[in-house]
């Protein structure tokens, strides 16, 4: 991103768009996996209606939490600066 609040270049806008798309797609995939793991037994086995409702409700709730957590974690990681806080200095371990 540009410094001091300047306008973003087309490449920066494209990078943001790609990152948002990646965040959403990976979040949908992760949420679907979690929902399938939690609610899957409700459809695979002959369970009572109460047990089936509990598993599906829990699966939907956990999947929603995973979705939002994944989106936030990907987008926050994208915002981290690529350069050290003090230009010209390197990590002492390097």
PDB file of N, CA and C in Angstrom:
ATOM      1  N   UNK A   1       0.842  -1.166   0.000  1.00  0.00           N
ATOM      2  CA  UNK A   1       0.000   0.000   0.000  1.00  0.00           C
ATOM      3  C   UNK A   1       0.899   1.244   0.000  1.00  0.00           C
ATOM      4  N   UNK A   2       0.368   2.289  -0.445  1.00  0.00           N
ATOM      5  CA  UNK A   2       1.173   3.499  -0.523  1.00  0.00           C
ATOM      6  C   UNK A   2       1.272   4.143   0.847  1.00  0.00           C
ATOM      7  N   UNK A   3       2.324   4.928   1.013  1.00  0.00           N
ATOM      8  CA  UNK A   3       2.536   5.591   2.297  1.00  0.00           C
ATOM      9  C   UNK A   3       1.786   6.916   2.332  1.00  0.00           C
ATOM     10  N   UNK A   4       1.517   7.395   3.510  1.00  0.00           N
ATOM     11  CA  UNK A   4       0.948   8.717   3.756  1.00  0.00           C
ATOM     12  C   UNK A   4      -0.421   8.913   3.106  1.00  0.00           C
ATOM     13  N   UNK A   5      -1.197   7.850   2.972  1.00  0.00           N
ATOM     14  CA  UNK A   5      -2.570   7.985   2.504  1.00  0.00           C
ATOM     15  C   UNK A   5      -2.722   8.289   1.032  1.00  0.00           C
ATOM     16  N   UNK A   6      -1.707   8.024   0.224  1.00  0.00           N
ATOM     17  CA  UNK A   6      -1.795   8.279  -1.210  1.00  0.00           C
ATOM     18  C   UNK A   6      -2.706   7.274  -1.896  1.00  0.00           C
ATOM     19  N   UNK A   7      -2.905   7.484  -3.174  1.00  0.00           N
ATOM     20  CA  UNK A   7      -3.761   6.578  -3.942  1.00  0.00           C
ATOM     21  C   UNK A   7      -3.054   5.258  -4.188  1.00  0.00           C
ATOM     22  N   UNK A   8      -3.826   4.206  -4.273  1.00  0.00           N
ATOM     23  CA  UNK A   8      -3.276   2.884  -4.542  1.00  0.00           C
ATOM     24  C   UNK A   8      -3.092   2.707  -6.040  1.00  0.00           C
ATOM     25  N   UNK A   9      -2.077   1.947  -6.393  1.00  0.00           N
ATOM     26  CA  UNK A   9      -1.863   1.638  -7.803  1.00  0.00           C
ATOM     27  C   UNK A   9      -2.821   0.527  -8.215  1.00  0.00           C
ATOM     28  N   UNK A  10      -2.906   0.307  -9.513  1.00  0.00           N
ATOM     29  CA  UNK A  10      -3.773  -0.763 -10.019  1.00  0.00           C
ATOM     30  C   UNK A  10      -3.290  -2.122  -9.510  1.00  0.00           C
ATOM     31  N   UNK A  11      -1.982  -2.310  -9.443  1.00  0.00           N
ATOM     32  CA  UNK A  11      -1.441  -3.580  -8.945  1.00  0.00           C
ATOM     33  C   UNK A  11      -1.834  -3.810  -7.490  1.00  0.00           C
ATOM     34  N   UNK A  12      -1.815  -2.770  -6.681  1.00  0.00           N
ATOM     35  CA  UNK A  12      -2.218  -2.909  -5.282  1.00  0.00           C
ATOM     36  C   UNK A  12      -3.703  -3.218  -5.161  1.00  0.00           C
ATOM     37  N   UNK A  13      -4.518  -2.577  -5.976  1.00  0.00           N
ATOM     38  CA  UNK A  13      -5.962  -2.869  -5.952  1.00  0.00           C
ATOM     39  C   UNK A  13      -6.228  -4.298  -6.405  1.00  0.00           C
ATOM     40  N   UNK A  14      -5.497  -4.754  -7.419  1.00  0.00           N
ATOM     41  CA  UNK A  14      -5.658  -6.132  -7.886  1.00  0.00           C
ATOM     42  C   UNK A  14      -5.231  -7.128  -6.811  1.00  0.00           C
ATOM     43  N   UNK A  15      -4.141  -6.822  -6.115  1.00  0.00           N
ATOM     44  CA  UNK A  15      -3.671  -7.707  -5.051  1.00  0.00           C
ATOM     45  C   UNK A  15      -4.700  -7.804  -3.929  1.00  0.00           C
ATOM     46  N   UNK A  16      -5.316  -6.700  -3.597  1.00  0.00           N
ATOM     47  CA  UNK A  16      -6.349  -6.711  -2.559  1.00  0.00           C
ATOM     48  C   UNK A  16      -7.548  -7.541  -3.000  1.00  0.00           C
ATOM     49  N   UNK A  17      -7.947  -7.384  -4.263  1.00  0.00           N
ATOM     50  CA  UNK A  17      -9.080  -8.139  -4.787  1.00  0.00           C
ATOM     51  C   UNK A  17      -8.801  -9.636  -4.763  1.00  0.00           C
ATOM     52  N   UNK A  18      -7.606 -10.025  -5.182  1.00  0.00           N
ATOM     53  CA  UNK A  18      -7.240 -11.442  -5.181  1.00  0.00           C
ATOM     54  C   UNK A  18      -7.214 -11.982  -3.751  1.00  0.00           C
ATOM     55  N   UNK A  19      -6.679 -11.199  -2.836  1.00  0.00           N
ATOM     56  CA  UNK A  19      -6.595 -11.641  -1.447  1.00  0.00           C
ATOM     57  C   UNK A  19      -7.987 -11.807  -0.825  1.00  0.00           C
ATOM     58  N   UNK A  20      -8.891 -10.909  -1.137  1.00  0.00           N
ATOM     59  CA  UNK A  20     -10.267 -11.038  -0.636  1.00  0.00           C
ATOM     60  C   UNK A  20     -10.920 -12.285  -1.216  1.00  0.00           C
ATOM     61  N   UNK A  21     -10.714 -12.525  -2.503  1.00  0.00           N
ATOM     62  CA  UNK A  21     -11.266 -13.735  -3.128  1.00  0.00           C
ATOM     63  C   UNK A  21     -10.711 -14.993  -2.500  1.00  0.00           C
ATOM     64  N   UNK A  22      -9.409 -15.004  -2.251  1.00  0.00           N
ATOM     65  CA  UNK A  22      -8.790 -16.158  -1.600  1.00  0.00           C
ATOM     66  C   UNK A  22      -9.349 -16.352  -0.193  1.00  0.00           C
ATOM     67  N   UNK A  23      -9.498 -15.268   0.536  1.00  0.00           N
ATOM     68  CA  UNK A  23     -10.017 -15.359   1.901  1.00  0.00           C
ATOM     69  C   UNK A  23     -11.419 -15.953   1.903  1.00  0.00           C
ATOM     70  N   UNK A  24     -12.261 -15.490   0.996  1.00  0.00           N
ATOM     71  CA  UNK A  24     -13.634 -15.993   0.953  1.00  0.00           C
ATOM     72  C   UNK A  24     -13.695 -17.450   0.512  1.00  0.00           C
ATOM     73  N   UNK A  25     -12.949 -17.806  -0.530  1.00  0.00           N
ATOM     74  CA  UNK A  25     -12.985 -19.193  -1.021  1.00  0.00           C
ATOM     75  C   UNK A  25     -12.427 -20.171   0.004  1.00  0.00           C
ATOM     76  N   UNK A  26     -11.305 -19.818   0.625  1.00  0.00           N
ATOM     77  CA  UNK A  26     -10.739 -20.726   1.618  1.00  0.00           C
ATOM     78  C   UNK A  26     -11.628 -20.809   2.857  1.00  0.00           C
ATOM     79  N   UNK A  27     -12.323 -19.720   3.187  1.00  0.00           N
ATOM     80  CA  UNK A  27     -13.228 -19.741   4.338  1.00  0.00           C
ATOM     81  C   UNK A  27     -14.444 -20.615   4.064  1.00  0.00           C
ATOM     82  N   UNK A  28     -14.969 -20.546   2.853  1.00  0.00           N
ATOM     83  CA  UNK A  28     -16.106 -21.408   2.492  1.00  0.00           C
ATOM     84  C   UNK A  28     -15.694 -22.874   2.563  1.00  0.00           C
ATOM     85  N   UNK A  29     -14.508 -23.185   2.044  1.00  0.00           N
ATOM     86  CA  UNK A  29     -14.024 -24.565   2.068  1.00  0.00           C
ATOM     87  C   UNK A  29     -13.842 -25.060   3.505  1.00  0.00           C
ATOM     88  N   UNK A  30     -13.204 -24.251   4.348  1.00  0.00           N
ATOM     89  CA  UNK A  30     -12.989 -24.647   5.738  1.00  0.00           C
ATOM     90  C   UNK A  30     -14.313 -24.810   6.485  1.00  0.00           C
ATOM     91  N   UNK A  31     -15.255 -23.895   6.243  1.00  0.00           N
ATOM     92  CA  UNK A  31     -16.552 -23.980   6.916  1.00  0.00           C
ATOM     93  C   UNK A  31     -17.318 -25.221   6.458  1.00  0.00           C
ATOM     94  N   UNK A  32     -17.229 -25.544   5.174  1.00  0.00           N
ATOM     95  CA  UNK A  32     -17.919 -26.739   4.664  1.00  0.00           C
ATOM     96  C   UNK A  32     -17.330 -28.007   5.284  1.00  0.00           C
ATOM     97  N   UNK A  33     -16.014 -28.053   5.423  1.00  0.00           N
ATOM     98  CA  UNK A  33     -15.388 -29.216   6.053  1.00  0.00           C
ATOM     99  C   UNK A  33     -15.819 -29.368   7.509  1.00  0.00           C
ATOM    100  N   UNK A  34     -15.844 -28.266   8.230  1.00  0.00           N
ATOM    101  CA  UNK A  34     -16.238 -28.318   9.642  1.00  0.00           C
ATOM    102  C   UNK A  34     -17.711 -28.712   9.764  1.00  0.00           C
ATOM    103  N   UNK A  35     -18.555 -28.127   8.916  1.00  0.00           N
ATOM    104  CA  UNK A  35     -19.971 -28.473   8.972  1.00  0.00           C
ATOM    105  C   UNK A  35     -20.165 -29.960   8.670  1.00  0.00           C
ATOM    106  N   UNK A  36     -19.471 -30.463   7.657  1.00  0.00           N
ATOM    107  CA  UNK A  36     -19.579 -31.880   7.327  1.00  0.00           C
ATOM    108  C   UNK A  36     -19.106 -32.778   8.443  1.00  0.00           C
ATOM    109  N   UNK A  37     -18.049 -32.374   9.128  1.00  0.00           N
ATOM    110  CA  UNK A  37     -17.524 -33.191  10.220  1.00  0.00           C
ATOM    111  C   UNK A  37     -18.458 -33.210  11.421  1.00  0.00           C
ATOM    112  N   UNK A  38     -19.084 -32.070  11.709  1.00  0.00           N
ATOM    113  CA  UNK A  38     -19.963 -32.001  12.881  1.00  0.00           C
ATOM    114  C   UNK A  38     -21.357 -32.535  12.559  1.00  0.00           C
ATOM    115  N   UNK A  39     -21.921 -32.123  11.436  1.00  0.00           N
ATOM    116  CA  UNK A  39     -23.295 -32.506  11.109  1.00  0.00           C
ATOM    117  C   UNK A  39     -23.383 -33.790  10.293  1.00  0.00           C
ATOM    118  N   UNK A  40     -22.267 -34.272   9.785  1.00  0.00           N
ATOM    119  CA  UNK A  40     -22.268 -35.480   8.963  1.00  0.00           C
ATOM    120  C   UNK A  40     -22.907 -36.693   9.629  1.00  0.00           C
ATOM    121  N   UNK A  41     -22.586 -36.972  10.884  1.00  0.00           N
ATOM    122  CA  UNK A  41     -23.207 -38.131  11.534  1.00  0.00           C
ATOM    123  C   UNK A  41     -24.737 -38.043  11.615  1.00  0.00           C
ATOM    124  N   UNK A  42     -25.276 -36.840  11.606  1.00  0.00           N
ATOM    125  CA  UNK A  42     -26.731 -36.694  11.657  1.00  0.00           C
ATOM    126  C   UNK A  42     -27.381 -37.256  10.405  1.00  0.00           C
ATOM    127  N   UNK A  43     -26.659 -37.205   9.294  1.00  0.00           N
ATOM    128  CA  UNK A  43     -27.217 -37.709   8.034  1.00  0.00           C
ATOM    129  C   UNK A  43     -26.750 -39.135   7.738  1.00  0.00           C
ATOM    130  N   UNK A  44     -25.628 -39.545   8.330  1.00  0.00           N
ATOM    131  CA  UNK A  44     -25.090 -40.876   8.066  1.00  0.00           C
ATOM    132  C   UNK A  44     -25.746 -41.956   8.924  1.00  0.00           C
ATOM    133  N   UNK A  45     -26.195 -41.581  10.108  1.00  0.00           N
ATOM    134  CA  UNK A  45     -26.768 -42.562  11.029  1.00  0.00           C
ATOM    135  C   UNK A  45     -28.230 -42.234  11.286  1.00  0.00           C
ATOM    136  N   UNK A  46     -28.945 -43.238  11.736  1.00  0.00           N
ATOM    137  CA  UNK A  46     -30.369 -43.062  12.055  1.00  0.00           C
ATOM    138  C   UNK A  46     -30.475 -42.507  13.477  1.00  0.00           C
ATOM    139  N   UNK A  47     -30.558 -41.188  13.565  1.00  0.00           N
ATOM    140  CA  UNK A  47     -30.630 -40.529  14.865  1.00  0.00           C
ATOM    141  C   UNK A  47     -32.019 -39.946  15.081  1.00  0.00           C
ATOM    142  N   UNK A  48     -32.309 -39.628  16.322  1.00  0.00           N
ATOM    143  CA  UNK A  48     -33.592 -39.002  16.619  1.00  0.00           C
ATOM    144  C   UNK A  48     -33.609 -37.588  16.053  1.00  0.00           C
ATOM    145  N   UNK A  49     -34.806 -37.031  15.944  1.00  0.00           N
ATOM    146  CA  UNK A  49     -34.926 -35.676  15.407  1.00  0.00           C
ATOM    147  C   UNK A  49     -34.215 -34.649  16.284  1.00  0.00           C
ATOM    148  N   UNK A  50     -34.260 -34.844  17.596  1.00  0.00           N
ATOM    149  CA  UNK A  50     -33.598 -33.908  18.501  1.00  0.00           C
ATOM    150  C   UNK A  50     -32.081 -33.957  18.324  1.00  0.00           C
ATOM    151  N   UNK A  51     -31.544 -35.160  18.231  1.00  0.00           N
ATOM    152  CA  UNK A  51     -30.093 -35.300  18.049  1.00  0.00           C
ATOM    153  C   UNK A  51     -29.667 -34.743  16.692  1.00  0.00           C
ATOM    154  N   UNK A  52     -30.465 -35.018  15.665  1.00  0.00           N
ATOM    155  CA  UNK A  52     -30.150 -34.500  14.332  1.00  0.00           C
ATOM    156  C   UNK A  52     -30.180 -32.969  14.323  1.00  0.00           C
ATOM    157  N   UNK A  53     -31.186 -32.391  14.951  1.00  0.00           N
ATOM    158  CA  UNK A  53     -31.284 -30.930  15.016  1.00  0.00           C
ATOM    159  C   UNK A  53     -30.130 -30.306  15.783  1.00  0.00           C
ATOM    160  N   UNK A  54     -29.734 -30.970  16.862  1.00  0.00           N
ATOM    161  CA  UNK A  54     -28.609 -30.468  17.659  1.00  0.00           C
ATOM    162  C   UNK A  54     -27.320 -30.501  16.852  1.00  0.00           C
ATOM    163  N   UNK A  55     -27.063 -31.610  16.165  1.00  0.00           N
ATOM    164  CA  UNK A  55     -25.838 -31.715  15.375  1.00  0.00           C
ATOM    165  C   UNK A  55     -25.811 -30.722  14.216  1.00  0.00           C
ATOM    166  N   UNK A  56     -26.929 -30.559  13.534  1.00  0.00           N
ATOM    167  CA  UNK A  56     -26.974 -29.624  12.409  1.00  0.00           C
ATOM    168  C   UNK A  56     -26.834 -28.182  12.914  1.00  0.00           C
ATOM    169  N   UNK A  57     -27.498 -27.850  13.996  1.00  0.00           N
ATOM    170  CA  UNK A  57     -27.382 -26.503  14.565  1.00  0.00           C
ATOM    171  C   UNK A  57     -25.976 -26.209  15.056  1.00  0.00           C
ATOM    172  N   UNK A  58     -25.376 -27.184  15.735  1.00  0.00           N
ATOM    173  CA  UNK A  58     -23.999 -27.007  16.196  1.00  0.00           C
ATOM    174  C   UNK A  58     -23.036 -26.896  15.026  1.00  0.00           C
ATOM    175  N   UNK A  59     -23.255 -27.707  14.015  1.00  0.00           N
ATOM    176  CA  UNK A  59     -22.396 -27.648  12.828  1.00  0.00           C
ATOM    177  C   UNK A  59     -22.485 -26.309  12.125  1.00  0.00           C
ATOM    178  N   UNK A  60     -23.688 -25.778  12.019  1.00  0.00           N
ATOM    179  CA  UNK A  60     -23.862 -24.475  11.367  1.00  0.00           C
ATOM    180  C   UNK A  60     -23.217 -23.367  12.183  1.00  0.00           C
ATOM    181  N   UNK A  61     -23.340 -23.440  13.485  1.00  0.00           N
ATOM    182  CA  UNK A  61     -22.747 -22.417  14.348  1.00  0.00           C
ATOM    183  C   UNK A  61     -21.224 -22.452  14.278  1.00  0.00           C
ATOM    184  N   UNK A  62     -20.650 -23.634  14.404  1.00  0.00           N
ATOM    185  CA  UNK A  62     -19.195 -23.768  14.355  1.00  0.00           C
ATOM    186  C   UNK A  62     -18.678 -23.384  12.967  1.00  0.00           C
ATOM    187  N   UNK A  63     -19.397 -23.757  11.920  1.00  0.00           N
ATOM    188  CA  UNK A  63     -18.983 -23.407  10.562  1.00  0.00           C
ATOM    189  C   UNK A  63     -18.983 -21.893  10.353  1.00  0.00           C
ATOM    190  N   UNK A  64     -19.969 -21.204  10.901  1.00  0.00           N
ATOM    191  CA  UNK A  64     -20.000 -19.746  10.779  1.00  0.00           C
ATOM    192  C   UNK A  64     -18.824 -19.100  11.504  1.00  0.00           C
ATOM    193  N   UNK A  65     -18.495 -19.620  12.678  1.00  0.00           N
ATOM    194  CA  UNK A  65     -17.349 -19.090  13.430  1.00  0.00           C
ATOM    195  C   UNK A  65     -16.052 -19.340  12.663  1.00  0.00           C
ATOM    196  N   UNK A  66     -15.896 -20.526  12.110  1.00  0.00           N
ATOM    197  CA  UNK A  66     -14.694 -20.855  11.335  1.00  0.00           C
ATOM    198  C   UNK A  66     -14.606 -19.964  10.098  1.00  0.00           C
ATOM    199  N   UNK A  67     -15.731 -19.731   9.432  1.00  0.00           N
ATOM    200  CA  UNK A  67     -15.742 -18.880   8.243  1.00  0.00           C
ATOM    201  C   UNK A  67     -15.213 -17.482   8.570  1.00  0.00           C
ATOM    202  N   UNK A  68     -15.776 -16.851   9.575  1.00  0.00           N
ATOM    203  CA  UNK A  68     -15.357 -15.493   9.912  1.00  0.00           C
ATOM    204  C   UNK A  68     -13.931 -15.450  10.443  1.00  0.00           C
ATOM    205  N   UNK A  69     -13.535 -16.448  11.210  1.00  0.00           N
ATOM    206  CA  UNK A  69     -12.165 -16.485  11.725  1.00  0.00           C
ATOM    207  C   UNK A  69     -11.167 -16.623  10.584  1.00  0.00           C
ATOM    208  N   UNK A  70     -11.501 -17.438   9.589  1.00  0.00           N
ATOM    209  CA  UNK A  70     -10.600 -17.622   8.446  1.00  0.00           C
ATOM    210  C   UNK A  70     -10.489 -16.342   7.623  1.00  0.00           C
ATOM    211  N   UNK A  71     -11.601 -15.685   7.356  1.00  0.00           N
ATOM    212  CA  UNK A  71     -11.569 -14.445   6.587  1.00  0.00           C
ATOM    213  C   UNK A  71     -10.735 -13.393   7.313  1.00  0.00           C
ATOM    214  N   UNK A  72     -10.966 -13.237   8.596  1.00  0.00           N
ATOM    215  CA  UNK A  72     -10.228 -12.224   9.363  1.00  0.00           C
ATOM    216  C   UNK A  72      -8.746 -12.562   9.407  1.00  0.00           C
ATOM    217  N   UNK A  73      -8.399 -13.824   9.626  1.00  0.00           N
ATOM    218  CA  UNK A  73      -6.981 -14.179   9.732  1.00  0.00           C
ATOM    219  C   UNK A  73      -6.253 -13.978   8.411  1.00  0.00           C
ATOM    220  N   UNK A  74      -6.876 -14.308   7.293  1.00  0.00           N
ATOM    221  CA  UNK A  74      -6.222 -14.115   5.993  1.00  0.00           C
ATOM    222  C   UNK A  74      -6.059 -12.631   5.695  1.00  0.00           C
ATOM    223  N   UNK A  75      -7.092 -11.852   5.933  1.00  0.00           N
ATOM    224  CA  UNK A  75      -7.005 -10.430   5.603  1.00  0.00           C
ATOM    225  C   UNK A  75      -6.077  -9.677   6.554  1.00  0.00           C
ATOM    226  N   UNK A  76      -5.998 -10.069   7.800  1.00  0.00           N
ATOM    227  CA  UNK A  76      -5.075  -9.417   8.723  1.00  0.00           C
ATOM    228  C   UNK A  76      -3.631  -9.769   8.366  1.00  0.00           C
ATOM    229  N   UNK A  77      -3.384 -10.979   7.942  1.00  0.00           N
ATOM    230  CA  UNK A  77      -2.043 -11.374   7.527  1.00  0.00           C
ATOM    231  C   UNK A  77      -1.616 -10.586   6.294  1.00  0.00           C
ATOM    232  N   UNK A  78      -2.533 -10.284   5.414  1.00  0.00           N
ATOM    233  CA  UNK A  78      -2.237  -9.528   4.206  1.00  0.00           C
ATOM    234  C   UNK A  78      -1.826  -8.099   4.534  1.00  0.00           C
ATOM    235  N   UNK A  79      -2.338  -7.534   5.596  1.00  0.00           N
ATOM    236  CA  UNK A  79      -2.067  -6.139   5.949  1.00  0.00           C
ATOM    237  C   UNK A  79      -0.707  -5.933   6.587  1.00  0.00           C
ATOM    238  N   UNK A  80      -0.040  -6.986   7.014  1.00  0.00           N
ATOM    239  CA  UNK A  80       1.253  -6.844   7.669  1.00  0.00           C
ATOM    240  C   UNK A  80       2.259  -6.246   6.699  1.00  0.00           C
ATOM    241  N   UNK A  81       3.069  -5.328   7.163  1.00  0.00           N
ATOM    242  CA  UNK A  81       4.063  -4.725   6.272  1.00  0.00           C
ATOM    243  C   UNK A  81       5.143  -5.730   5.891  1.00  0.00           C
ATOM    244  N   UNK A  82       5.636  -5.607   4.676  1.00  0.00           N
ATOM    245  CA  UNK A  82       6.659  -6.516   4.177  1.00  0.00           C
ATOM    246  C   UNK A  82       8.061  -6.097   4.608  1.00  0.00           C
ATOM    247  N   UNK A  83       8.238  -4.857   4.998  1.00  0.00           N
ATOM    248  CA  UNK A  83       9.554  -4.355   5.327  1.00  0.00           C
ATOM    249  C   UNK A  83       9.689  -4.181   6.838  1.00  0.00           C
ATOM    250  N   UNK A  84      10.937  -4.192   7.316  1.00  0.00           N
ATOM    251  CA  UNK A  84      11.131  -3.990   8.754  1.00  0.00           C
ATOM    252  C   UNK A  84      10.690  -2.593   9.178  1.00  0.00           C
ATOM    253  N   UNK A  85      10.431  -2.440  10.464  1.00  0.00           N
ATOM    254  CA  UNK A  85       9.944  -1.158  10.951  1.00  0.00           C
ATOM    255  C   UNK A  85      11.002  -0.070  10.853  1.00  0.00           C
ATOM    256  N   UNK A  86      12.249  -0.467  10.829  1.00  0.00           N
ATOM    257  CA  UNK A  86      13.335   0.499  10.693  1.00  0.00           C
ATOM    258  C   UNK A  86      14.085   0.191   9.402  1.00  0.00           C
ATOM    259  N   UNK A  87      13.788   0.906   8.330  1.00  0.00           N
ATOM    260  CA  UNK A  87      14.430   0.612   7.045  1.00  0.00           C
ATOM    261  C   UNK A  87      15.948   0.668   7.146  1.00  0.00           C
ATOM    262  N   UNK A  88      16.601  -0.248   6.454  1.00  0.00           N
ATOM    263  CA  UNK A  88      18.051  -0.301   6.462  1.00  0.00           C
ATOM    264  C   UNK A  88      18.620  -1.230   7.508  1.00  0.00           C
ATOM    265  N   UNK A  89      17.809  -1.635   8.471  1.00  0.00           N
ATOM    266  CA  UNK A  89      18.298  -2.541   9.509  1.00  0.00           C
ATOM    267  C   UNK A  89      17.770  -3.933   9.220  1.00  0.00           C
ATOM    268  N   UNK A  90      18.562  -4.910   9.534  1.00  0.00           N
ATOM    269  CA  UNK A  90      18.157  -6.287   9.299  1.00  0.00           C
ATOM    270  C   UNK A  90      17.989  -6.993  10.629  1.00  0.00           C
ATOM    271  N   UNK A  91      17.460  -8.165  10.569  1.00  0.00           N
ATOM    272  CA  UNK A  91      17.273  -8.996  11.740  1.00  0.00           C
ATOM    273  C   UNK A  91      18.647  -9.441  12.242  1.00  0.00           C
ATOM    274  N   UNK A  92      18.915  -9.414  13.527  1.00  0.00           N
ATOM    275  CA  UNK A  92      20.237  -9.801  14.028  1.00  0.00           C
ATOM    276  C   UNK A  92      20.594 -11.246  13.697  1.00  0.00           C
ATOM    277  N   UNK A  93      19.593 -12.085  13.454  1.00  0.00           N
ATOM    278  CA  UNK A  93      19.852 -13.482  13.148  1.00  0.00           C
ATOM    279  C   UNK A  93      20.264 -13.701  11.700  1.00  0.00           C
ATOM    280  N   UNK A  94      20.116 -12.685  10.848  1.00  0.00           N
ATOM    281  CA  UNK A  94      20.396 -12.907   9.430  1.00  0.00           C
ATOM    282  C   UNK A  94      21.857 -12.697   9.089  1.00  0.00           C
TER     283      UNK A  94
END
